[in-house]
Tab-separated table of C-alpha atoms and ligand atoms in Angstrom:
chain	number	residue	atom	x	y	z
O	22	MET	CA	94.979	3.070	-33.865
O	23	LEU	CA	91.860	1.460	-35.284
O	24	ARG	CA	90.538	3.316	-38.327
O	25	VAL	CA	86.793	2.807	-38.651
O	26	ILE	CA	84.627	4.119	-41.473
O	27	ASN	CA	80.994	4.439	-40.403
O	28	VAL	CA	78.447	4.641	-43.204
O	29	VAL	CA	74.958	6.167	-43.114
O	30	GLY	CA	72.596	7.051	-45.926
O	31	ALA	CA	68.953	7.316	-44.999
O	32	ARG	CA	66.810	8.595	-42.159
O	33	PRO	CA	66.537	5.322	-40.184
O	34	ASN	CA	70.356	5.019	-40.119
O	35	PHE	CA	71.026	8.208	-38.226
O	36	MET	CA	69.632	7.178	-34.822
O	37	LYS	CA	71.575	3.912	-35.058
O	38	ILE	CA	74.968	5.473	-35.750
O	39	ALA	CA	74.702	8.347	-33.242
O	40	PRO	CA	75.553	6.369	-30.071
O	41	VAL	CA	78.172	4.280	-31.906
O	42	ILE	CA	80.084	7.370	-33.081
O	43	ASP	CA	79.753	8.800	-29.591
O	44	GLU	CA	81.260	5.678	-28.056
O	45	MET	CA	84.088	5.599	-30.594
O	46	ARG	CA	84.930	9.220	-29.856
O	47	ARG	CA	85.075	8.344	-26.162
O	48	ARG	CA	87.838	5.892	-27.086
O	49	SER	CA	89.773	8.366	-29.254
O	50	ASP	CA	93.081	7.120	-27.860
O	51	ARG	CA	92.434	3.837	-29.699
O	52	ILE	CA	89.809	4.486	-32.371
O	53	GLU	CA	89.730	7.000	-35.195
O	54	PRO	CA	86.179	7.097	-36.584
O	55	LEU	CA	85.293	8.603	-39.944
O	56	LEU	CA	81.647	9.287	-40.863
O	57	VAL	CA	80.505	8.875	-44.457
O	58	HIS	CA	77.002	10.012	-45.521
O	59	THR	CA	76.025	8.533	-48.877
O	60	GLY	CA	73.428	11.247	-49.477
O	61	GLN	CA	70.633	8.725	-50.148
O	62	HIS	CA	68.455	11.061	-48.102
O	63	TYR	CA	69.259	14.710	-48.660
O	64	ASP	CA	66.230	16.886	-47.747
O	65	GLU	CA	66.772	19.052	-44.689
O	66	SER	CA	63.822	17.305	-43.004
O	67	MET	CA	65.046	13.788	-43.879
O	68	SER	CA	68.712	14.282	-43.015
O	69	ASP	CA	70.143	17.545	-41.568
O	70	ALA	CA	67.407	17.826	-38.937
O	71	PHE	CA	68.478	14.432	-37.564
O	72	PHE	CA	72.147	15.357	-37.367
O	73	ALA	CA	71.159	18.413	-35.330
O	74	ASP	CA	68.654	16.608	-33.063
O	75	LEU	CA	70.949	13.649	-32.441
O	76	GLN	CA	74.070	15.787	-32.072
O	77	ILE	CA	75.909	13.686	-34.648
O	78	PRO	CA	79.117	15.277	-35.915
O	79	ARG	CA	78.984	16.562	-39.496
O	80	PRO	CA	79.838	13.780	-41.936
O	81	ASP	CA	83.515	13.822	-42.927
O	82	ILE	CA	82.497	12.871	-46.465
O	83	ASN	CA	79.167	13.194	-48.316
O	84	LEU	CA	78.826	11.101	-51.462
O	85	GLU	CA	75.702	12.985	-52.605
O	86	VAL	CA	74.212	10.026	-54.473
O	87	GLY	CA	70.596	11.254	-54.207
O	88	SER	CA	67.524	9.434	-55.502
O	89	GLY	CA	67.056	7.084	-58.440
O	90	THR	CA	65.988	3.538	-59.165
O	91	HIS	CA	67.310	0.998	-56.678
O	92	SER	CA	70.070	-0.119	-59.013
O	93	GLU	CA	71.089	3.444	-59.838
O	94	GLN	CA	71.248	4.365	-56.176
O	95	ILE	CA	73.178	1.227	-55.214
O	96	ALA	CA	75.595	1.628	-58.133
O	97	ARG	CA	76.276	5.279	-57.308
O	98	VAL	CA	77.043	4.443	-53.677
O	99	MET	CA	79.367	1.652	-54.796
O	100	LEU	CA	81.306	3.815	-57.249
O	101	ALA	CA	81.733	6.654	-54.796
O	102	PHE	CA	82.436	4.508	-51.742
O	103	GLU	CA	85.169	2.598	-53.577
O	104	GLN	CA	87.016	5.900	-53.970
O	105	VAL	CA	86.581	6.604	-50.250
O	106	LEU	CA	88.136	3.278	-49.313
O	107	LEU	CA	91.003	3.823	-51.761
O	108	ALA	CA	91.737	7.246	-50.274
O	109	HIS	CA	91.175	6.197	-46.645
O	110	PRO	CA	92.486	2.732	-45.865
O	111	ALA	CA	90.379	1.391	-43.006
O	112	ASP	CA	90.468	-1.456	-40.487
O	113	TRP	CA	86.661	-1.693	-40.391
O	114	VAL	CA	83.603	-0.492	-42.233
O	115	VAL	CA	80.542	-0.229	-39.997
O	116	VAL	CA	77.139	-0.316	-41.700
O	117	VAL	CA	73.760	-0.081	-39.969
O	118	GLY	CA	70.223	-1.184	-40.757
O	119	ASP	CA	68.920	-2.323	-44.122
O	120	VAL	CA	68.760	0.523	-46.626
O	121	ASN	CA	70.344	0.534	-50.079
O	122	SER	CA	73.383	2.424	-48.772
O	123	THR	CA	73.982	-0.285	-46.149
O	124	MET	CA	74.231	-3.072	-48.703
O	125	ALA	CA	76.153	-1.061	-51.292
O	126	ALA	CA	78.867	-0.073	-48.819
O	127	ALA	CA	79.115	-3.641	-47.504
O	128	ILE	CA	79.654	-5.042	-51.008
O	129	VAL	CA	82.434	-2.543	-51.747
O	130	ALA	CA	84.194	-3.165	-48.433
O	131	ALA	CA	83.983	-6.939	-48.819
O	132	ARG	CA	85.438	-6.677	-52.346
O	133	MET	CA	88.325	-4.630	-51.009
O	134	LEU	CA	88.885	-7.061	-48.140
O	135	VAL	CA	88.020	-4.511	-45.465
O	136	PRO	CA	86.186	-6.226	-42.579
O	137	VAL	CA	82.508	-5.246	-42.305
O	138	ALA	CA	80.573	-4.924	-39.043
O	139	HIS	CA	76.783	-4.902	-39.473
O	140	VAL	CA	74.758	-3.252	-36.735
O	141	GLU	CA	71.191	-4.684	-36.651
O	142	ALA	CA	72.178	-7.948	-38.299
O	143	GLY	CA	69.910	-10.963	-38.583
O	144	LEU	CA	66.446	-9.391	-38.857
O	145	ARG	CA	64.297	-11.168	-41.441
O	146	SER	CA	60.785	-10.592	-42.744
O	147	ARG	CA	61.134	-13.570	-45.123
O	148	ASP	CA	59.511	-11.337	-47.728
O	149	ARG	CA	61.800	-10.793	-50.686
O	150	THR	CA	59.396	-8.345	-52.306
O	151	MET	CA	60.765	-5.852	-49.754
O	152	PRO	CA	63.995	-4.263	-51.011
O	153	GLU	CA	65.221	-4.135	-47.411
O	154	GLU	CA	65.054	-7.935	-47.102
O	155	ILE	CA	67.495	-8.322	-49.999
O	156	ASN	CA	69.711	-5.661	-48.420
O	157	ARG	CA	69.708	-7.571	-45.111
O	158	LEU	CA	70.486	-10.944	-46.696
O	159	VAL	CA	73.382	-9.641	-48.789
O	160	THR	CA	74.870	-7.494	-46.024
O	161	ASP	CA	74.775	-10.343	-43.513
O	162	ALA	CA	76.253	-12.830	-45.980
O	163	LEU	CA	79.256	-10.506	-46.383
O	164	ALA	CA	79.724	-9.182	-42.840
O	165	ASN	CA	82.638	-10.314	-40.678
O	166	LEU	CA	80.961	-9.230	-37.462
O	167	LEU	CA	77.184	-9.518	-37.097
O	168	LEU	CA	75.802	-7.422	-34.251
O	169	THR	CA	72.244	-8.480	-33.460
O	170	PRO	CA	69.467	-6.597	-31.628
O	171	SER	CA	67.490	-9.641	-30.406
O	172	ARG	CA	67.979	-13.392	-30.044
O	173	ASP	CA	65.642	-14.253	-32.929
O	174	ALA	CA	68.188	-12.525	-35.174
O	175	ASN	CA	70.931	-14.911	-33.985
O	176	GLU	CA	68.674	-17.859	-34.812
O	177	ASN	CA	67.987	-16.505	-38.316
O	178	LEU	CA	71.706	-16.131	-39.010
O	179	ILE	CA	72.605	-19.582	-37.741
O	180	ARG	CA	69.820	-21.076	-39.870
O	181	GLU	CA	71.429	-19.384	-42.892
O	182	GLY	CA	74.752	-21.030	-42.118
O	183	ILE	CA	76.564	-17.999	-40.696
O	184	GLU	CA	79.415	-19.089	-38.451
O	185	PRO	CA	78.246	-18.568	-34.817
O	186	GLY	CA	81.640	-17.099	-33.844
O	187	LYS	CA	80.933	-14.064	-36.052
O	188	ILE	CA	77.630	-13.246	-34.343
O	189	ARG	CA	77.298	-11.058	-31.237
O	190	PHE	CA	73.993	-10.338	-29.516
O	191	VAL	CA	74.469	-6.719	-28.425
O	192	GLY	CA	70.895	-5.442	-28.047
O	193	ASN	CA	69.093	-2.608	-29.747
O	194	VAL	CA	71.155	0.500	-30.404
O	195	MET	CA	68.090	2.577	-31.373
O	196	ILE	CA	66.996	2.291	-27.769
O	197	ASP	CA	70.290	3.879	-26.663
O	198	THR	CA	69.317	6.928	-28.702
O	199	LEU	CA	65.722	6.825	-27.514
O	200	PHE	CA	66.672	6.824	-23.815
O	201	ARG	CA	69.271	9.552	-24.297
O	202	SER	CA	66.797	11.773	-26.124
O	203	LEU	CA	63.755	11.559	-23.854
O	204	ASP	CA	64.738	14.551	-21.732
O	205	ARG	CA	65.432	16.811	-24.668
O	206	ALA	CA	62.266	15.675	-26.463
O	207	ARG	CA	60.205	16.938	-23.521
O	208	GLY	CA	61.203	20.443	-24.617
O	209	SER	CA	59.688	19.982	-28.083
O	210	LYS	CA	56.744	22.302	-28.796
O	211	ILE	CA	55.178	20.023	-31.397
O	212	LEU	CA	51.968	19.396	-29.417
O	213	GLU	CA	51.379	23.119	-29.001
O	214	ARG	CA	52.269	23.784	-32.621
O	215	LEU	CA	49.708	21.229	-33.834
O	216	LYS	CA	47.212	22.114	-31.063
O	217	LEU	CA	47.122	18.587	-29.614
O	218	GLU	CA	46.407	17.322	-26.118
O	219	PRO	CA	48.461	14.371	-24.775
O	220	GLY	CA	46.629	11.067	-25.306
O	221	GLN	CA	44.005	12.646	-27.548
O	222	PHE	CA	45.368	11.707	-30.966
O	223	CYS	CA	46.888	8.922	-33.064
O	224	ALA	CA	50.173	9.234	-34.952
O	225	MET	CA	50.819	7.676	-38.337
O	226	THR	CA	53.706	7.187	-40.770
O	227	LEU	CA	53.369	5.604	-44.201
O	228	HIS	CA	56.037	5.299	-46.884
O	229	ARG	CA	56.525	1.645	-47.908
O	230	PRO	CA	56.185	1.084	-51.654
O	231	SER	CA	53.723	-1.748	-50.841
O	232	ASN	CA	51.375	0.806	-49.235
O	233	VAL	CA	51.889	3.983	-51.219
O	234	ASP	CA	52.925	2.992	-54.745
O	235	ASP	CA	49.523	1.558	-55.729
O	236	LYS	CA	46.564	3.917	-55.999
O	237	ALA	CA	43.869	1.434	-54.884
O	238	THR	CA	45.898	0.382	-51.834
O	239	LEU	CA	46.670	3.949	-50.829
O	240	SER	CA	43.069	5.116	-51.191
O	241	GLY	CA	41.903	2.037	-49.265
O	242	ILE	CA	44.127	3.059	-46.370
O	243	LEU	CA	42.740	6.612	-46.567
O	244	ASN	CA	39.223	5.134	-46.302
O	245	ALA	CA	40.165	3.277	-43.125
O	246	LEU	CA	41.593	6.485	-41.688
O	247	GLU	CA	38.229	8.202	-42.074
O	248	SER	CA	36.592	5.798	-39.609
O	249	ILE	CA	39.501	5.942	-37.155
O	250	GLY	CA	39.646	9.717	-37.468
O	251	ALA	CA	36.004	9.934	-36.388
O	252	ARG	CA	37.245	8.745	-32.940
O	253	LEU	CA	40.547	10.621	-32.672
O	254	PRO	CA	42.521	12.890	-34.997
O	255	ILE	CA	45.460	11.249	-36.777
O	256	VAL	CA	48.702	13.184	-37.081
O	257	PHE	CA	50.429	12.262	-40.328
O	258	PRO	CA	53.935	13.534	-41.119
O	259	VAL	CA	54.148	12.875	-44.871
O	260	HIS	CA	57.299	11.195	-46.255
O	261	PRO	CA	58.533	12.634	-49.609
O	262	ARG	CA	57.750	9.373	-51.440
O	263	THR	CA	54.177	9.422	-50.102
O	264	ARG	CA	53.717	13.099	-50.953
O	265	GLU	CA	54.783	12.393	-54.528
O	266	ARG	CA	52.404	9.437	-54.828
O	267	LEU	CA	49.461	11.397	-53.397
O	268	GLN	CA	50.066	14.042	-56.048
O	269	GLN	CA	50.536	11.528	-58.837
O	270	PHE	CA	47.291	9.697	-57.937
O	271	GLU	CA	45.445	13.024	-57.501
O	272	LEU	CA	44.692	12.184	-53.881
O	273	SER	CA	46.330	15.279	-52.324
O	274	GLU	CA	43.095	17.261	-52.349
O	275	ARG	CA	41.148	14.432	-50.725
O	276	VAL	CA	43.763	14.091	-47.980
O	277	ARG	CA	43.704	17.819	-47.328
O	278	LYS	CA	39.904	17.727	-46.998
O	279	GLN	CA	39.978	14.834	-44.511
O	280	THR	CA	39.592	17.048	-41.444
O	281	SER	CA	40.598	14.355	-38.953
O	282	LEU	CA	44.041	14.105	-40.610
O	283	VAL	CA	46.616	16.542	-39.276
O	284	LEU	CA	49.215	16.732	-42.046
O	285	THR	CA	52.776	17.865	-41.422
O	286	GLU	CA	56.108	17.779	-43.204
O	287	PRO	CA	58.426	14.947	-42.010
O	288	LEU	CA	59.350	15.733	-38.396
O	289	GLY	CA	62.766	15.779	-36.764
O	290	TYR	CA	63.730	13.095	-34.250
O	291	LEU	CA	62.848	15.025	-31.082
O	292	ASP	CA	59.526	16.384	-32.361
O	293	PHE	CA	58.487	12.952	-33.568
O	294	LEU	CA	59.507	11.333	-30.285
O	295	LYS	CA	57.448	13.871	-28.363
O	296	LEU	CA	54.557	13.269	-30.748
O	297	TYR	CA	54.289	9.471	-30.677
O	298	SER	CA	55.185	9.142	-27.014
O	299	ASN	CA	52.096	11.251	-26.265
O	300	SER	CA	49.827	9.519	-28.749
O	301	ARG	CA	47.142	6.967	-27.887
O	302	LEU	CA	47.938	4.715	-30.843
O	303	VAL	CA	50.550	4.599	-33.600
O	304	LEU	CA	49.865	3.342	-37.124
O	305	THR	CA	53.016	2.740	-39.139
O	306	ASP	CA	54.798	0.775	-41.829
O	307	SER	CA	58.239	1.749	-40.533
O	308	GLY	CA	60.629	-0.775	-39.006
O	309	GLY	CA	62.141	1.331	-36.250
O	310	ILE	CA	58.881	2.791	-34.971
O	311	GLN	CA	57.660	-0.723	-34.135
O	312	GLU	CA	60.608	-0.950	-31.735
O	313	GLU	CA	60.368	2.556	-30.328
O	314	THR	CA	56.677	2.128	-29.460
O	315	THR	CA	57.472	-1.206	-27.793
O	316	ALA	CA	60.183	0.431	-25.687
O	317	LEU	CA	57.771	3.163	-24.575
O	318	GLY	CA	54.678	0.964	-24.191
O	319	ILE	CA	52.623	2.768	-26.842
O	320	PRO	CA	50.178	0.533	-28.770
O	321	CYS	CA	51.290	0.144	-32.400
O	322	LEU	CA	49.620	-1.269	-35.505
O	323	THR	CA	51.962	-2.203	-38.339
O	324	LEU	CA	50.384	-1.761	-41.761
O	325	ARG	CA	52.355	-4.544	-43.416
O	326	GLU	CA	51.865	-8.252	-44.036
O	327	ASN	CA	54.900	-9.228	-41.951
O	328	THR	CA	57.621	-7.860	-39.732
O	329	GLU	CA	61.354	-8.458	-39.451
O	330	ARG	CA	60.993	-7.456	-35.792
O	331	PRO	CA	58.771	-10.230	-34.323
O	332	ILE	CA	59.912	-9.491	-30.768
O	333	THR	CA	57.819	-6.291	-30.902
O	334	VAL	CA	54.766	-8.542	-31.298
O	335	THR	CA	55.677	-11.381	-28.903
O	336	GLU	CA	56.948	-9.120	-26.110
O	337	GLY	CA	55.978	-5.626	-27.141
O	338	THR	CA	52.975	-3.544	-28.101
O	339	ASN	CA	52.916	-4.224	-31.827
O	340	ARG	CA	50.294	-5.968	-33.984
O	341	VAL	CA	50.855	-6.703	-37.655
O	342	VAL	CA	47.578	-5.905	-39.414
O	343	GLY	CA	48.367	-5.673	-43.145
O	344	ASN	CA	46.857	-3.024	-45.403
O	345	ASN	CA	43.299	-4.245	-45.883
O	346	PRO	CA	41.096	-1.227	-44.975
O	347	GLU	CA	38.516	-3.252	-43.007
O	348	ASN	CA	41.248	-4.908	-40.953
O	349	ILE	CA	42.992	-1.631	-40.228
O	350	LYS	CA	39.730	-0.059	-39.133
O	351	ARG	CA	38.701	-2.991	-36.913
O	352	GLU	CA	42.133	-3.367	-35.306
O	353	ALA	CA	42.524	0.367	-34.706
O	354	LEU	CA	39.112	0.758	-33.078
O	355	ALA	CA	39.777	-2.340	-30.930
O	356	ALA	CA	43.185	-0.964	-29.900
O	357	LEU	CA	41.610	2.344	-28.921
O	358	ASP	CA	39.049	0.449	-26.811
O	359	ARG	CA	41.749	-1.685	-25.167
O	360	GLY	CA	43.770	1.359	-24.136
O	361	ALA	CA	47.259	1.192	-22.654
O	362	ALA	CA	49.443	-1.826	-23.321
O	363	SER	CA	51.603	-3.735	-20.829
O	364	PRO	CA	54.738	-4.726	-22.697
O	365	ARG	CA	57.934	-6.403	-21.527
O	366	MET	CA	61.172	-4.651	-22.409
O	367	PRO	CA	63.085	-7.024	-24.685
O	368	GLU	CA	66.434	-8.335	-23.456
O	369	LEU	CA	69.370	-5.906	-23.801
O	370	TRP	CA	67.231	-3.005	-24.935
O	371	ASP	CA	68.906	-1.210	-22.077
O	372	GLY	CA	70.607	1.860	-23.501
O	373	ASN	CA	74.084	0.267	-23.561
O	374	ALA	CA	74.159	-1.447	-26.950
O	375	ALA	CA	76.732	0.986	-28.384
O	376	VAL	CA	79.247	0.087	-25.665
O	377	ARG	CA	78.836	-3.609	-26.523
O	378	ILE	CA	79.092	-2.852	-30.248
O	379	VAL	CA	82.376	-0.970	-29.951
O	380	ASP	CA	83.706	-3.530	-27.450
O	381	ALA	CA	83.018	-6.265	-30.007
O	382	ILE	CA	84.742	-4.345	-32.807
O	383	GLU	CA	87.827	-3.860	-30.625
O	384	GLU	CA	87.802	-7.478	-29.515
O	385	PHE	CA	87.492	-8.801	-33.073
O	386	SER	CA	90.352	-6.509	-34.151
O	387	ARG	CA	92.679	-8.141	-31.635
O	388	ARG	CA	92.000	-11.616	-33.053
L	23	UD1	C1	64.386	4.427	-47.740
L	23	UD1	C2	64.738	2.985	-47.390
L	23	UD1	C3	63.707	2.428	-46.437
L	23	UD1	C4	63.505	3.317	-45.240
L	23	UD1	C5	63.191	4.723	-45.707
L	23	UD1	C6	63.033	5.659	-44.548
L	23	UD1	C7	65.812	1.640	-49.161
L	23	UD1	C8	65.577	0.562	-50.128
L	23	UD1	N1	64.707	2.136	-48.579
L	23	UD1	O1	63.142	4.423	-48.440
L	23	UD1	O2	64.137	1.153	-45.982
L	23	UD1	O3	62.449	2.822	-44.458
L	23	UD1	O4	64.268	5.166	-46.543
L	23	UD1	O5	62.715	6.941	-44.968
L	23	UD1	O6	66.933	2.022	-48.924
L	23	UD1	N2	63.121	11.683	-51.469
L	23	UD1	C9	63.138	13.033	-51.274
L	23	UD1	N3	64.027	13.542	-50.379
L	23	UD1	C10	64.897	12.779	-49.697
L	23	UD1	C11	64.900	11.388	-49.924
L	23	UD1	C12	63.994	10.846	-50.807
L	23	UD1	O7	62.371	13.765	-51.867
L	23	UD1	O8	65.681	13.318	-48.885
L	23	UD1	C13	62.121	11.086	-52.407
L	23	UD1	C14	62.667	10.888	-53.788
L	23	UD1	O9	61.668	11.122	-54.698
L	23	UD1	C15	62.995	9.407	-53.821
L	23	UD1	C16	61.942	8.824	-52.897
L	23	UD1	O10	61.714	9.830	-51.914
L	23	UD1	O11	62.958	8.887	-55.103
L	23	UD1	C17	62.352	7.554	-52.247
L	23	UD1	O12	63.620	7.689	-51.606
L	23	UD1	P1	64.560	6.410	-51.415
L	23	UD1	O13	65.775	6.791	-50.656
L	23	UD1	O14	64.749	5.701	-52.712
L	23	UD1	O15	63.663	5.413	-50.577
L	23	UD1	P2	62.700	5.655	-49.341
L	23	UD1	O16	61.312	5.387	-49.779
L	23	UD1	O17	63.005	6.937	-48.650
């Protein structure tokens, strides 16, 4: 029996682990999966709603680390996860994505000589001011099995000297979840609730420190939204970090008065899928949404200086536009004029990544 500890912590982890856990449970004669939630995200809207929407089993263990500075959060995950590994000897630790919990769990496992499999290995923005880039570099340096979503990720890893035998190109596991959820998302009533017509609005998410932690940058983005909003309303589910910054910078009132902005609390997976899949244009600084819009052919503007997911630009519907207000405005109005995009679906974004991931874990265990 293969004992596998799967670790999640923050919102973008949940859609990546869901199909993996599902596949492991399908092989319950050979695999015994345990699910550990670090508690990095803990609000109902940032965590529980996703477990319900994605039909993920309740975590076996919740470490309840909560918020803090990066080092506090990482240290708390490490202390608590060490105890988990002591109490539950494991054959593998599976970590996903690039959040603080991902790296912290990988460090602990590597220290305790438990093999680490990293789902979504090899993505690089080459921007070390992003905490996620450090998380990716460290996690990949320690992982025993590097499961990549696209071929550019393999190239990045090989360039960093990772042994090619440890790398497996398995495709994009988020797309497994996306395909499996489309039917159920059709039942979401979010458009009615927000009084929106399909194709008659933009959707936006914004939470990166580089966009929301500086008052001038954040108000510059709000300025750009005024011009875009004159064409089409912009639906904006507000991340807790962004809500706090808007309050701190005394911008909450201004945002509320911007009539073309439709503000909501963070949405669950199915509501958000229904929302952006019916939008005309998505503006985001998220990683995963760049991929989801590519898979569905929705035009996307990424409000960052770079992306760790270049395939969404070369083959998909994404454009990286930075956070200069004039640029955002020009690019958004041009995208609205251009209309629908004609993307290519990247290789192995086919809904079967989880099968290849669990196959690889089993195969590496036999070595
Ligand atoms: C984290 C990830 C980021 C990911 C994002 C998705 C890291 C370094 N960052 O950023 O890669 O894109 O999640 O959401 O791991 N908060 C709440 N409730 C919650 C969680 C957070 O109110 O459930 C607030 C707290 O004030 C907290 C702040 O949001 O201090 C930031 O949370 P944190 O987990 O540190 O980082 P995110 O910005 O969410």
